[in-house]
PDB file of C-alpha atoms in Angstrom:
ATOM      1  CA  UNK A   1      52.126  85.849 -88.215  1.00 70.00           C
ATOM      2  CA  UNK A   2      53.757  89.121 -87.235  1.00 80.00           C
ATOM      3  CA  UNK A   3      52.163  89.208 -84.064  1.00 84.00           C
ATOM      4  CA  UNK A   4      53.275  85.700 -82.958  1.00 81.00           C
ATOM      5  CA  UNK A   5      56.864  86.152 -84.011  1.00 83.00           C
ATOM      6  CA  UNK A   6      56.773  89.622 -82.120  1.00 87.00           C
ATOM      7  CA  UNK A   7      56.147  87.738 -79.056  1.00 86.00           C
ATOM      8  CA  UNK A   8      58.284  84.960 -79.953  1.00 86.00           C
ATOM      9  CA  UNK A   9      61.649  87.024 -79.767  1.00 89.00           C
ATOM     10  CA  UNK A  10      60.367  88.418 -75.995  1.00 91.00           C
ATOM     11  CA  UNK A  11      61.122  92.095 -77.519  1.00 91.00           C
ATOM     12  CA  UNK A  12      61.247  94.024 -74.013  1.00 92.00           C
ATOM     13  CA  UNK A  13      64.308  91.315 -73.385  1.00 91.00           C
ATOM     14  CA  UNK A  14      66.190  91.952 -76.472  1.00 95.00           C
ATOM     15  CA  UNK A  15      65.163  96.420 -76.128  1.00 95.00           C
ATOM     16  CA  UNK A  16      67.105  95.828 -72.726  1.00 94.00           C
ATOM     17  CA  UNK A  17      69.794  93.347 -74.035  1.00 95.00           C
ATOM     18  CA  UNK A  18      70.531  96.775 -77.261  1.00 95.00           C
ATOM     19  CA  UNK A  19      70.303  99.020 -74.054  1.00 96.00           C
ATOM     20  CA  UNK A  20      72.792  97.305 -71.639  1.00 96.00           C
ATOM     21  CA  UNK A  21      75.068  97.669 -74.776  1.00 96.00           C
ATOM     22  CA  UNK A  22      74.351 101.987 -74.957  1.00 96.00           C
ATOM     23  CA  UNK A  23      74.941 101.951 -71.253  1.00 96.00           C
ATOM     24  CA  UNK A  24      78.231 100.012 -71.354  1.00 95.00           C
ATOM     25  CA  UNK A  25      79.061 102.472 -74.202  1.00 94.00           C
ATOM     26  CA  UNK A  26      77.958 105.521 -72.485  1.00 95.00           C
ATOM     27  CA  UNK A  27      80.255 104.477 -69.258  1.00 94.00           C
ATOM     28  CA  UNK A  28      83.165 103.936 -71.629  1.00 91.00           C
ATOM     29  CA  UNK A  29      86.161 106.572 -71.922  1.00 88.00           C
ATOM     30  CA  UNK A  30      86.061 108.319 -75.539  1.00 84.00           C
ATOM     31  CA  UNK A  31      81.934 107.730 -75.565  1.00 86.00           C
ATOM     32  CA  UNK A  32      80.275 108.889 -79.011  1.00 85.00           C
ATOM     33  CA  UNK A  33      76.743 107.455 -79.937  1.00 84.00           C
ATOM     34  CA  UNK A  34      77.628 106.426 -83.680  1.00 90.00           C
ATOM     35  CA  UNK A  35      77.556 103.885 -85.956  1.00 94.00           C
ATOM     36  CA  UNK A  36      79.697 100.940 -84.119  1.00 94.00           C
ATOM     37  CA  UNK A  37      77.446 101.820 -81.217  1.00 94.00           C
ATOM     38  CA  UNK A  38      74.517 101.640 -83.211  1.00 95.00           C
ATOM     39  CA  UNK A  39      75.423  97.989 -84.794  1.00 96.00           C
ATOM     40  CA  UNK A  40      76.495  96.974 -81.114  1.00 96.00           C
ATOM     41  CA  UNK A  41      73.382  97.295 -79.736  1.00 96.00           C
ATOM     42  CA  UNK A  42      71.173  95.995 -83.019  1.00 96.00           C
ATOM     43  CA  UNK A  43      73.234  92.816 -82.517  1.00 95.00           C
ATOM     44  CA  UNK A  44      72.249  92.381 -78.918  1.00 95.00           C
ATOM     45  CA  UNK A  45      69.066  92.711 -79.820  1.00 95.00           C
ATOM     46  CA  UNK A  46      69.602  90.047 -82.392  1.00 94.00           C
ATOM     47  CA  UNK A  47      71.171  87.670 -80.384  1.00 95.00           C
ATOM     48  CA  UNK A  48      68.909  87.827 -77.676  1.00 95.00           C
ATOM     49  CA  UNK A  49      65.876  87.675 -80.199  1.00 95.00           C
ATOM     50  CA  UNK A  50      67.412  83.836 -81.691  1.00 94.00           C
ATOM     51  CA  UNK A  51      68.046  82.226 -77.747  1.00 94.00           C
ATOM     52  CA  UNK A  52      64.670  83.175 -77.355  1.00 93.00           C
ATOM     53  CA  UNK A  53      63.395  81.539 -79.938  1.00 92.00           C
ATOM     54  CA  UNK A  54      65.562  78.736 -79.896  1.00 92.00           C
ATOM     55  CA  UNK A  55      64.756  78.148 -76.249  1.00 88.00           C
ATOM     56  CA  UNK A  56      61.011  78.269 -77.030  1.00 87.00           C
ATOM     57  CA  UNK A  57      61.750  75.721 -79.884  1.00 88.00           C
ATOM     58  CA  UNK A  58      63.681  73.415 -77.167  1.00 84.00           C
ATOM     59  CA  UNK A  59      60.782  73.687 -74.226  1.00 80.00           C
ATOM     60  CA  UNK A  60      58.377  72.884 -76.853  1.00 78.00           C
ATOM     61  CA  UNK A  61      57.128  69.937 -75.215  1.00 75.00           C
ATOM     62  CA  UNK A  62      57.605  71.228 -71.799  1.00 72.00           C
ATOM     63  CA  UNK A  63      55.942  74.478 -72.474  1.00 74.00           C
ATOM     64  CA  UNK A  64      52.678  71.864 -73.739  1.00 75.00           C
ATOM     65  CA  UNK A  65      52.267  70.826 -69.901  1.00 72.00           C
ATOM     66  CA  UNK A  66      53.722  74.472 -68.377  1.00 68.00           C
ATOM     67  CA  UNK A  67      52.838  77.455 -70.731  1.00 74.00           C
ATOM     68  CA  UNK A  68      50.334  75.993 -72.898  1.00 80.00           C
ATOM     69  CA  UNK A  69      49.312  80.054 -74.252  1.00 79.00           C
ATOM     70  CA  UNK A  70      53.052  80.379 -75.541  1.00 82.00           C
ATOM     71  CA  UNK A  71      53.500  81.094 -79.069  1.00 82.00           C
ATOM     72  CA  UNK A  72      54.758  77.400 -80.280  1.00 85.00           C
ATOM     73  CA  UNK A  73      52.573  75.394 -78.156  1.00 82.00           C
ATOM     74  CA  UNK A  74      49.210  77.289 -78.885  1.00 80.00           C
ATOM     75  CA  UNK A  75      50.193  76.814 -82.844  1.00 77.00           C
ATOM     76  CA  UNK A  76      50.607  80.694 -83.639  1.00 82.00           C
ATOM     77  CA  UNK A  77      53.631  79.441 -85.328  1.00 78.00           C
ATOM     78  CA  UNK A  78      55.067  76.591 -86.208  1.00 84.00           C
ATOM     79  CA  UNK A  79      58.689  75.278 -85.014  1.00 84.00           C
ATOM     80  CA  UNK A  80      59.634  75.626 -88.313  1.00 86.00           C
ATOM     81  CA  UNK A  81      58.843  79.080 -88.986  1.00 88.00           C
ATOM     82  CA  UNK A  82      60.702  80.000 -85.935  1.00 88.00           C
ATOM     83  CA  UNK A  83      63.365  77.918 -86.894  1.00 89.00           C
ATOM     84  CA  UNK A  84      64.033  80.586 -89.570  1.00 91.00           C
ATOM     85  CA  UNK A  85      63.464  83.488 -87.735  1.00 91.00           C
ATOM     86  CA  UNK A  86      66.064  82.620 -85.168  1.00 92.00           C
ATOM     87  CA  UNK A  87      68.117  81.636 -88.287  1.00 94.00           C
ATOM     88  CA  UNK A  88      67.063  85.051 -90.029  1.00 94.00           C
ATOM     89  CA  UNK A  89      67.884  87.673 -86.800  1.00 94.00           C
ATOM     90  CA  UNK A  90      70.951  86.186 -85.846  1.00 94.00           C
ATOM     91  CA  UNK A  91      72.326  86.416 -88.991  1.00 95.00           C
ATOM     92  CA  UNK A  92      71.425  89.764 -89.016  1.00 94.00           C
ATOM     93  CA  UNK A  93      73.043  90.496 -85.564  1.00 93.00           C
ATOM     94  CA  UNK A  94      76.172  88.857 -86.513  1.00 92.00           C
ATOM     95  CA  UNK A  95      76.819  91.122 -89.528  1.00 93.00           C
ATOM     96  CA  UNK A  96      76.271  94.051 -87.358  1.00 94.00           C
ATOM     97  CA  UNK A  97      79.017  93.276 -85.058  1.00 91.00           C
ATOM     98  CA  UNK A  98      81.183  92.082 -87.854  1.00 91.00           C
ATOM     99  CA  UNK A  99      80.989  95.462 -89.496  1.00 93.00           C
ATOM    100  CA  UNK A 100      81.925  97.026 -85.779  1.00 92.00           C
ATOM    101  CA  UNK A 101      85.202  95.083 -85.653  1.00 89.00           C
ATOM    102  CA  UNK A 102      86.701  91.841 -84.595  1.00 91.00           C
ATOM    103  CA  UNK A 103      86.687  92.108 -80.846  1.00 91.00           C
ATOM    104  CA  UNK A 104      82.695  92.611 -81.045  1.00 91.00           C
ATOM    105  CA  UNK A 105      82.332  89.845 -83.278  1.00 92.00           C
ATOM    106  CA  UNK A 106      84.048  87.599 -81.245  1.00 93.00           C
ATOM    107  CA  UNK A 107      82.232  88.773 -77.920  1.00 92.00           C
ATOM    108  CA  UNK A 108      79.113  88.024 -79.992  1.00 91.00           C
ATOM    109  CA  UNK A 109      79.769  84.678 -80.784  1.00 92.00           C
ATOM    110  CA  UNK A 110      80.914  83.855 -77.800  1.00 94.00           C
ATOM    111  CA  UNK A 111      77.837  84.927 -76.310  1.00 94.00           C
ATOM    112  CA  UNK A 112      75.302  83.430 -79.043  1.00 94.00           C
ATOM    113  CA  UNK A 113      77.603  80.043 -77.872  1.00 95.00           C
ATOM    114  CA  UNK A 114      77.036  80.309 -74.301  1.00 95.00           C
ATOM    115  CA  UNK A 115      73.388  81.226 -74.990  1.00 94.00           C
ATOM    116  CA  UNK A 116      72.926  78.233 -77.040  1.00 93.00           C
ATOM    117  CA  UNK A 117      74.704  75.730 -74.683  1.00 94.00           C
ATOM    118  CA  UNK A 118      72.265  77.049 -72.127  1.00 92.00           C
ATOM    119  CA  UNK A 119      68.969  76.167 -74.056  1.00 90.00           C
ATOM    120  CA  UNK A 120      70.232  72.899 -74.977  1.00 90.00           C
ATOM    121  CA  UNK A 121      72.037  71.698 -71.660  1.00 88.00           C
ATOM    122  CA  UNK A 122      73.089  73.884 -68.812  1.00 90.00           C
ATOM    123  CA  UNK A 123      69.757  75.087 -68.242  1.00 85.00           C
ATOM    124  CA  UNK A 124      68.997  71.670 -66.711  1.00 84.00           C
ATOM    125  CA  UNK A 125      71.673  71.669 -64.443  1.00 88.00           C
ATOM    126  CA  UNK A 126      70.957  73.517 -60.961  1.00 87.00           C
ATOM    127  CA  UNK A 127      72.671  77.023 -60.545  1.00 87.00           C
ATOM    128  CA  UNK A 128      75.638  76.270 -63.410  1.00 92.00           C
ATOM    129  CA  UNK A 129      72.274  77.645 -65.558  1.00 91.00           C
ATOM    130  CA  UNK A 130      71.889  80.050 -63.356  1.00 93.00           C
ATOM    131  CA  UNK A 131      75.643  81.329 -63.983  1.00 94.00           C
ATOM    132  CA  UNK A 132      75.419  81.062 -67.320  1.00 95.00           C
ATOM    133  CA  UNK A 133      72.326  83.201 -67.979  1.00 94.00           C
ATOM    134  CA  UNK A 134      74.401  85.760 -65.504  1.00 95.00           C
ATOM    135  CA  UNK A 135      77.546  85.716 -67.609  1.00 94.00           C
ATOM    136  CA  UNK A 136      74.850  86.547 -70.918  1.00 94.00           C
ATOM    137  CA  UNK A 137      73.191  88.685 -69.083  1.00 94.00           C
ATOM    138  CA  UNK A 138      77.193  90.879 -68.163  1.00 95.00           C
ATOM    139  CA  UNK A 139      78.336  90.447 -71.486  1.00 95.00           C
ATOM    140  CA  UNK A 140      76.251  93.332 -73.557  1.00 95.00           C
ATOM    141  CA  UNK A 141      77.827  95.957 -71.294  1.00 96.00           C
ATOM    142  CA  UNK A 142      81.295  94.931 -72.151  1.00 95.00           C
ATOM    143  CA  UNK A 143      79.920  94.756 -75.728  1.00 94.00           C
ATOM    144  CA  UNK A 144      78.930  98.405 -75.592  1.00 94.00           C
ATOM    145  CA  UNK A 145      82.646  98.951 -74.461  1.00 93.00           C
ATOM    146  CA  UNK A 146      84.291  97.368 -77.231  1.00 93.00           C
ATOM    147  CA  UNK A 147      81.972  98.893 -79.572  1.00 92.00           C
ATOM    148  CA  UNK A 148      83.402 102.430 -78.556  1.00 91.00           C
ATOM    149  CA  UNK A 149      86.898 102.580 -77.306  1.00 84.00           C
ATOM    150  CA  UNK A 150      88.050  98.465 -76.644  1.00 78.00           C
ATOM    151  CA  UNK A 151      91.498  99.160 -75.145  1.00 83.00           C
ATOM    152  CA  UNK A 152      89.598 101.112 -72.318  1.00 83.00           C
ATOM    153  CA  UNK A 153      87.014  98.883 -71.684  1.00 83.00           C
ATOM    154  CA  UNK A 154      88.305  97.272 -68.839  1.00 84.00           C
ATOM    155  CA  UNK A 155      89.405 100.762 -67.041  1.00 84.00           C
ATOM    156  CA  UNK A 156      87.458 101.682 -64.026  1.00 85.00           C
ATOM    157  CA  UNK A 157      84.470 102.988 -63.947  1.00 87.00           C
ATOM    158  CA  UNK A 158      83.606 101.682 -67.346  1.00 90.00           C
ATOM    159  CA  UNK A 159      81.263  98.836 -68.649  1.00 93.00           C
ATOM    160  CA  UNK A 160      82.778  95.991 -66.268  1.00 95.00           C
ATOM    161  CA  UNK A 161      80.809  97.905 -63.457  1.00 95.00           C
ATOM    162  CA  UNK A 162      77.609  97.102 -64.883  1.00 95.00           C
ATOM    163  CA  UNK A 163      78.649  93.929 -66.101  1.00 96.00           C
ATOM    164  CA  UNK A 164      79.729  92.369 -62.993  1.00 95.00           C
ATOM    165  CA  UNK A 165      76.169  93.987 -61.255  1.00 95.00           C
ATOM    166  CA  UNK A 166      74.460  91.626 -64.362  1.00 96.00           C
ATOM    167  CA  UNK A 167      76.379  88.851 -63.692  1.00 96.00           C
ATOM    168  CA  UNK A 168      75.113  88.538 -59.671  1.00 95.00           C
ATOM    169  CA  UNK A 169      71.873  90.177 -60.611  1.00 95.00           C
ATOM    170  CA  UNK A 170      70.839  88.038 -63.355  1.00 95.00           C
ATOM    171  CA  UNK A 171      71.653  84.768 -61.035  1.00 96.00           C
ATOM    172  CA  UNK A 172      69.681  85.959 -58.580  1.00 96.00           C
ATOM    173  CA  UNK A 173      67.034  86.277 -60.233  1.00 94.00           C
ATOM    174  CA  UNK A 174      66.791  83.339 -61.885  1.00 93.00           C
ATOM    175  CA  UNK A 175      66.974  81.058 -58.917  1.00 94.00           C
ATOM    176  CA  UNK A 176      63.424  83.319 -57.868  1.00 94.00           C
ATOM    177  CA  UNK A 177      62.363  82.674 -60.920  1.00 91.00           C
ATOM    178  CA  UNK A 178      62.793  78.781 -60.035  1.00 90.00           C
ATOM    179  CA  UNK A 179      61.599  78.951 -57.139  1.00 91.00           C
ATOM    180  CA  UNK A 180      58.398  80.497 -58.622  1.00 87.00           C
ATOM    181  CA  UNK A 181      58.115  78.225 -61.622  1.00 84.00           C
ATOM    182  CA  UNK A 182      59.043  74.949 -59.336  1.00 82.00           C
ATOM    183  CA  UNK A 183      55.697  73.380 -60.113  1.00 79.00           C
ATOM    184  CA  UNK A 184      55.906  73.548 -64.071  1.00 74.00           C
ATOM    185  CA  UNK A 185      59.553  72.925 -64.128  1.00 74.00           C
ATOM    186  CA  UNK A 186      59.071  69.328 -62.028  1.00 78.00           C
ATOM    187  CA  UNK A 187      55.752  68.515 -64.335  1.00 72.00           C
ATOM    188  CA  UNK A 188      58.105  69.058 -67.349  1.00 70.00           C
ATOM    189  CA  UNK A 189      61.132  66.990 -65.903  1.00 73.00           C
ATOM    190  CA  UNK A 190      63.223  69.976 -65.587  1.00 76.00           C
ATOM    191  CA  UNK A 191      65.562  69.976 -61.853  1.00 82.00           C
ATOM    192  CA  UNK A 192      66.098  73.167 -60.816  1.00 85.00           C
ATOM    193  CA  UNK A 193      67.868  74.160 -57.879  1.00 87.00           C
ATOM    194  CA  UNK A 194      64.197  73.927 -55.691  1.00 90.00           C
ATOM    195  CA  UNK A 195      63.742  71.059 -56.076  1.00 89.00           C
ATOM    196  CA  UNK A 196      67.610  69.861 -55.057  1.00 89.00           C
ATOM    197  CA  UNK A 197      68.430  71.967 -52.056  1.00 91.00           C
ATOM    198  CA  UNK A 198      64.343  73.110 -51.412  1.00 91.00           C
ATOM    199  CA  UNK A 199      61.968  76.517 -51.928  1.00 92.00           C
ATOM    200  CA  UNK A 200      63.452  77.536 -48.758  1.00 92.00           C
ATOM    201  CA  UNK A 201      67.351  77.079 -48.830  1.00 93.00           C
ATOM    202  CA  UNK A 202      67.311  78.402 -52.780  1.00 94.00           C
ATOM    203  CA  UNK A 203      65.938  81.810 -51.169  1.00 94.00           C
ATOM    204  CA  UNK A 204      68.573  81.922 -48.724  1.00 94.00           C
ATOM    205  CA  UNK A 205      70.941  81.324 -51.134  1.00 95.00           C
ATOM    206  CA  UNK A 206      69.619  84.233 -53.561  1.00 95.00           C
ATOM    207  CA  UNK A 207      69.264  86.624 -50.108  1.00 96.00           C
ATOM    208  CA  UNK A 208      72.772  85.742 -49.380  1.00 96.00           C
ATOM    209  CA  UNK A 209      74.237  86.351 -53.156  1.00 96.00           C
ATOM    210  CA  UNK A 210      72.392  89.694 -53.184  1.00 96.00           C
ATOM    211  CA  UNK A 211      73.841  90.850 -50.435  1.00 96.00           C
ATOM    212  CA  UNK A 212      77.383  90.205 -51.777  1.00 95.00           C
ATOM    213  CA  UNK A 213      75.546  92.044 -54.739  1.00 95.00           C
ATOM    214  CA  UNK A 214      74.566  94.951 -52.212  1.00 95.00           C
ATOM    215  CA  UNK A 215      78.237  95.130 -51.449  1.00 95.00           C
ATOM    216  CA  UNK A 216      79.297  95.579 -55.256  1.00 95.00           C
ATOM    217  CA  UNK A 217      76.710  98.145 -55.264  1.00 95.00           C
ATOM    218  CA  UNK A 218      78.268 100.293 -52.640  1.00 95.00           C
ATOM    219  CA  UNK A 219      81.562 100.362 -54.196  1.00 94.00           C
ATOM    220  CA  UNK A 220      81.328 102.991 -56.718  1.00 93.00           C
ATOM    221  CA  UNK A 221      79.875 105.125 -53.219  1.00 91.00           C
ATOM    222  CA  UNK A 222      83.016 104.508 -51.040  1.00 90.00           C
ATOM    223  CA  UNK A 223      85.547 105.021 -54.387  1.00 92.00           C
ATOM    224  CA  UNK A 224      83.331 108.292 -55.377  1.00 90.00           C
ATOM    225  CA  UNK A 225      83.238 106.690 -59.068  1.00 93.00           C
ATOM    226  CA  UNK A 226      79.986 108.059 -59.767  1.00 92.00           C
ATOM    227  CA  UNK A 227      77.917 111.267 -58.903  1.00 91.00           C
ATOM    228  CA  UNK A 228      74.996 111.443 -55.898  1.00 93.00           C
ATOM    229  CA  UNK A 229      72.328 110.367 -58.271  1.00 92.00           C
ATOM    230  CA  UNK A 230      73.991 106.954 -58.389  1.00 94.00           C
ATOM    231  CA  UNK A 231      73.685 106.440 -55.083  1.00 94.00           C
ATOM    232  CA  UNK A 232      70.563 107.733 -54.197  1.00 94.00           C
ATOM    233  CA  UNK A 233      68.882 105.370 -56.367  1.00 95.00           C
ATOM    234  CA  UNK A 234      70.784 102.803 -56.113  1.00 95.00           C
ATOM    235  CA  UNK A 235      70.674 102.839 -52.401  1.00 95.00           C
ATOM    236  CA  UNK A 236      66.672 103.387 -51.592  1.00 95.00           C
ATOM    237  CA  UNK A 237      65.385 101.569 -54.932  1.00 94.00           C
ATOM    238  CA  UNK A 238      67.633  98.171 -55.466  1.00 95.00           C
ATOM    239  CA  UNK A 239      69.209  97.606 -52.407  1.00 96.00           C
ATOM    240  CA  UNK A 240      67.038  98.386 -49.564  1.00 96.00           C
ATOM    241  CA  UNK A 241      63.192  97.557 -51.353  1.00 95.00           C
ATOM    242  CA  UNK A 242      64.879  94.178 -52.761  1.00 96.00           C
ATOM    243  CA  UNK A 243      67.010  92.867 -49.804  1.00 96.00           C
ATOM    244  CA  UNK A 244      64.049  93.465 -47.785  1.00 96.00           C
ATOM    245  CA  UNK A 245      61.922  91.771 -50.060  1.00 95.00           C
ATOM    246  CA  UNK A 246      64.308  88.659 -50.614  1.00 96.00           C
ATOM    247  CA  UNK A 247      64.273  88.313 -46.803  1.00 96.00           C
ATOM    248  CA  UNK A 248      60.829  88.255 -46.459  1.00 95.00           C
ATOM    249  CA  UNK A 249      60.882  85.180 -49.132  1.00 94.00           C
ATOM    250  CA  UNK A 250      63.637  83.942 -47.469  1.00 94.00           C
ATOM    251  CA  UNK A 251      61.561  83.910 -44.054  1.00 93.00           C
ATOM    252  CA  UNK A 252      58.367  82.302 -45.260  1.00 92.00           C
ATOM    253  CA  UNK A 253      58.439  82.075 -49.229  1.00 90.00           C
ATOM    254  CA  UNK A 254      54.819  82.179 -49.883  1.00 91.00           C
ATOM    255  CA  UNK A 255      53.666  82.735 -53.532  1.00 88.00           C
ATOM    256  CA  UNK A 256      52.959  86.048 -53.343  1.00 92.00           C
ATOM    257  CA  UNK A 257      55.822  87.091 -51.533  1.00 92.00           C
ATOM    258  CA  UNK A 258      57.941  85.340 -54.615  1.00 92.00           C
ATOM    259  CA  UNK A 259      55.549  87.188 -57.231  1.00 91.00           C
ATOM    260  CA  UNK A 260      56.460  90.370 -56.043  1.00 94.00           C
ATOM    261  CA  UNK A 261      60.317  89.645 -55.235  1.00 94.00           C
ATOM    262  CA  UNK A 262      60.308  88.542 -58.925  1.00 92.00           C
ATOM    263  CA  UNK A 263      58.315  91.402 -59.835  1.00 93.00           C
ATOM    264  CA  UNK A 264      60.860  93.543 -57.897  1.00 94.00           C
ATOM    265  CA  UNK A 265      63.983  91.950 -59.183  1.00 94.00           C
ATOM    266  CA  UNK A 266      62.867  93.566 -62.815  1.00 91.00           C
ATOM    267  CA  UNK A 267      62.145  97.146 -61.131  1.00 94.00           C
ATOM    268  CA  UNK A 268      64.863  96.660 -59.242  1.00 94.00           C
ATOM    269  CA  UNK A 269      66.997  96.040 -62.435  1.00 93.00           C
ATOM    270  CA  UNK A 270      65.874  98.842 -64.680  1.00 94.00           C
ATOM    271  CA  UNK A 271      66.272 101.835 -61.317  1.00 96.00           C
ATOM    272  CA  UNK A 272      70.119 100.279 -61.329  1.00 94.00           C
ATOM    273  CA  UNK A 273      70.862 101.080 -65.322  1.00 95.00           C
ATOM    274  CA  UNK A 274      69.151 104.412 -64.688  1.00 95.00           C
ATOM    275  CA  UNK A 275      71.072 104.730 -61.690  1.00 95.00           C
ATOM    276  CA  UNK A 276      74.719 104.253 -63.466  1.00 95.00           C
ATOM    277  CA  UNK A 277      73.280 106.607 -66.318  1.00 94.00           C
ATOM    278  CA  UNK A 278      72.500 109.445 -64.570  1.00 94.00           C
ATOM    279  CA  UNK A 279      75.496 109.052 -61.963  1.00 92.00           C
ATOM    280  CA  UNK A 280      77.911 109.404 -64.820  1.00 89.00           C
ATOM    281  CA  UNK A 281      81.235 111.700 -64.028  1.00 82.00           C
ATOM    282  CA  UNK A 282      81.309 113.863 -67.064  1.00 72.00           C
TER     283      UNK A 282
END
């Protein structure tokens, strides 16, 4: 049973969810790695860990027909069981950012709202799903910020600089990841944006939002926010390898081309955090 509900909660998401919120922390005026920073990030962790679940719980059905070898469809667990573990870790992650102060707790809630508004509608509806996973995706570096010194949290450089990258990132990627699930998300009834506007015009769209994303990248180069190891990184491991690699799709979006963009996109997304780590102004 441990096993199954290990794999239920996606851990490597929710590790990276508790690490957006250090970085966002880390980028903050006044950083300290203690307690509230601590909670913070055991709360994103949390959060992320229940819309998991909860959105396995949801696809249940769908998942029969798509991802058979998932945890609730295969009958590791039941729905009910994971109905009180998603019960049992957010719970937990909402104390932690209660004990962290007000302004966490609210950001918290807000996102465990979004999150659940997502798995239960807006993931059906093309690219407002997409938006909302971005928004989810921005709001543990702001977290980390209000964890550690909240009237500052909006100064620049700070957390909103990895937020807003989230934000386009995360929507990027997920219209790949539609493209490359188009197949099981039609045989399940779910419309993405694919299957509206076609394989084709969806990679365009993602080329052309990563680009603006490419443009939000170079910012912190031109306004010398950050040291050289930002933008060495930054520059010849997300935005070169992946705009070439979205334009590829983009030109003939074969499956393997889309495996590896998708592939990529995840890379791509870890080299960036490092990126803003490292390239931190003492």
């Amino acid at each position: 049973m441990i096993i199954p509900a290990i794999k239920l909660i996606r851990p490597v998401n929710c590790v990276m969810a508790g690490i957006a919120v250090w970085i966002g922390a880390y980028l903050t005026p006044g950083y300290a790695l203690n307690l509230h920073v601590i909670l913070a990030a055991l709360a994103a962790f949390g959060v992320a860990a229940a819309a998991n679940i909860q959105n396995d719980i949801i696809d249940y059905q769908a998942d029969l027909i798509a991802h058979p070898d998932r945890v609730l469809p295969s009958g590791q667990l039941s729905s009910s069981a994971a109905l009180s573990l998603a019960a049992l870790v957010l719970a937990l992650g909402l104390v932690c950012t209660a004990l962290v102060g007000p302004a966490t707790a609210i950001a918290a809630g807000f996102a465990t709202a979004l999150l659940a508004v997502y798995n239960t509608y807006l993931k059906r509806i093309p690219l407002i799903g997409n938006v909302a996973i971005g928004l989810a995706g921005g709001l543990p570096f702001l977290v980390g910020g209000l964890a550690t010194n909240a009237p500052n949290t909006l100064d620049l450089p700070g957390p909103v600089v990895p937020a807003v990258f989230a934000v386009s990132f995360h929507i990027v990627r997920e219209i790949v990841k539609d493209i490359q699930d188009i197949d099981g998300d039609r045989a399940a009834g779910v419309v993405t944006m694919p299957q509206v506007i076609g394989v084709r015009a969806s990679a365009g769209l993602a080329l052309a939002l990563f680009v603006l994303l490419d443009l939000q990248i170079l910012v912190p180069v031109y306004k010398d926010w950050f040291r050289i190891s930002y933008s060495i990184p930054a520059i010849l491991g997300v935005i070169l390898p992946l705009t070439a690699s979205l334009i590829a799709v983009a030109v003939n979006p074969t499956e393997l081309r889309i495996r590896w963009c998708a592939t990529g996109l995840k890379i791509g997304m870890v080299i960036g955090m490092l990126a803003l780590v490292i390239g931190r102004r003492s």
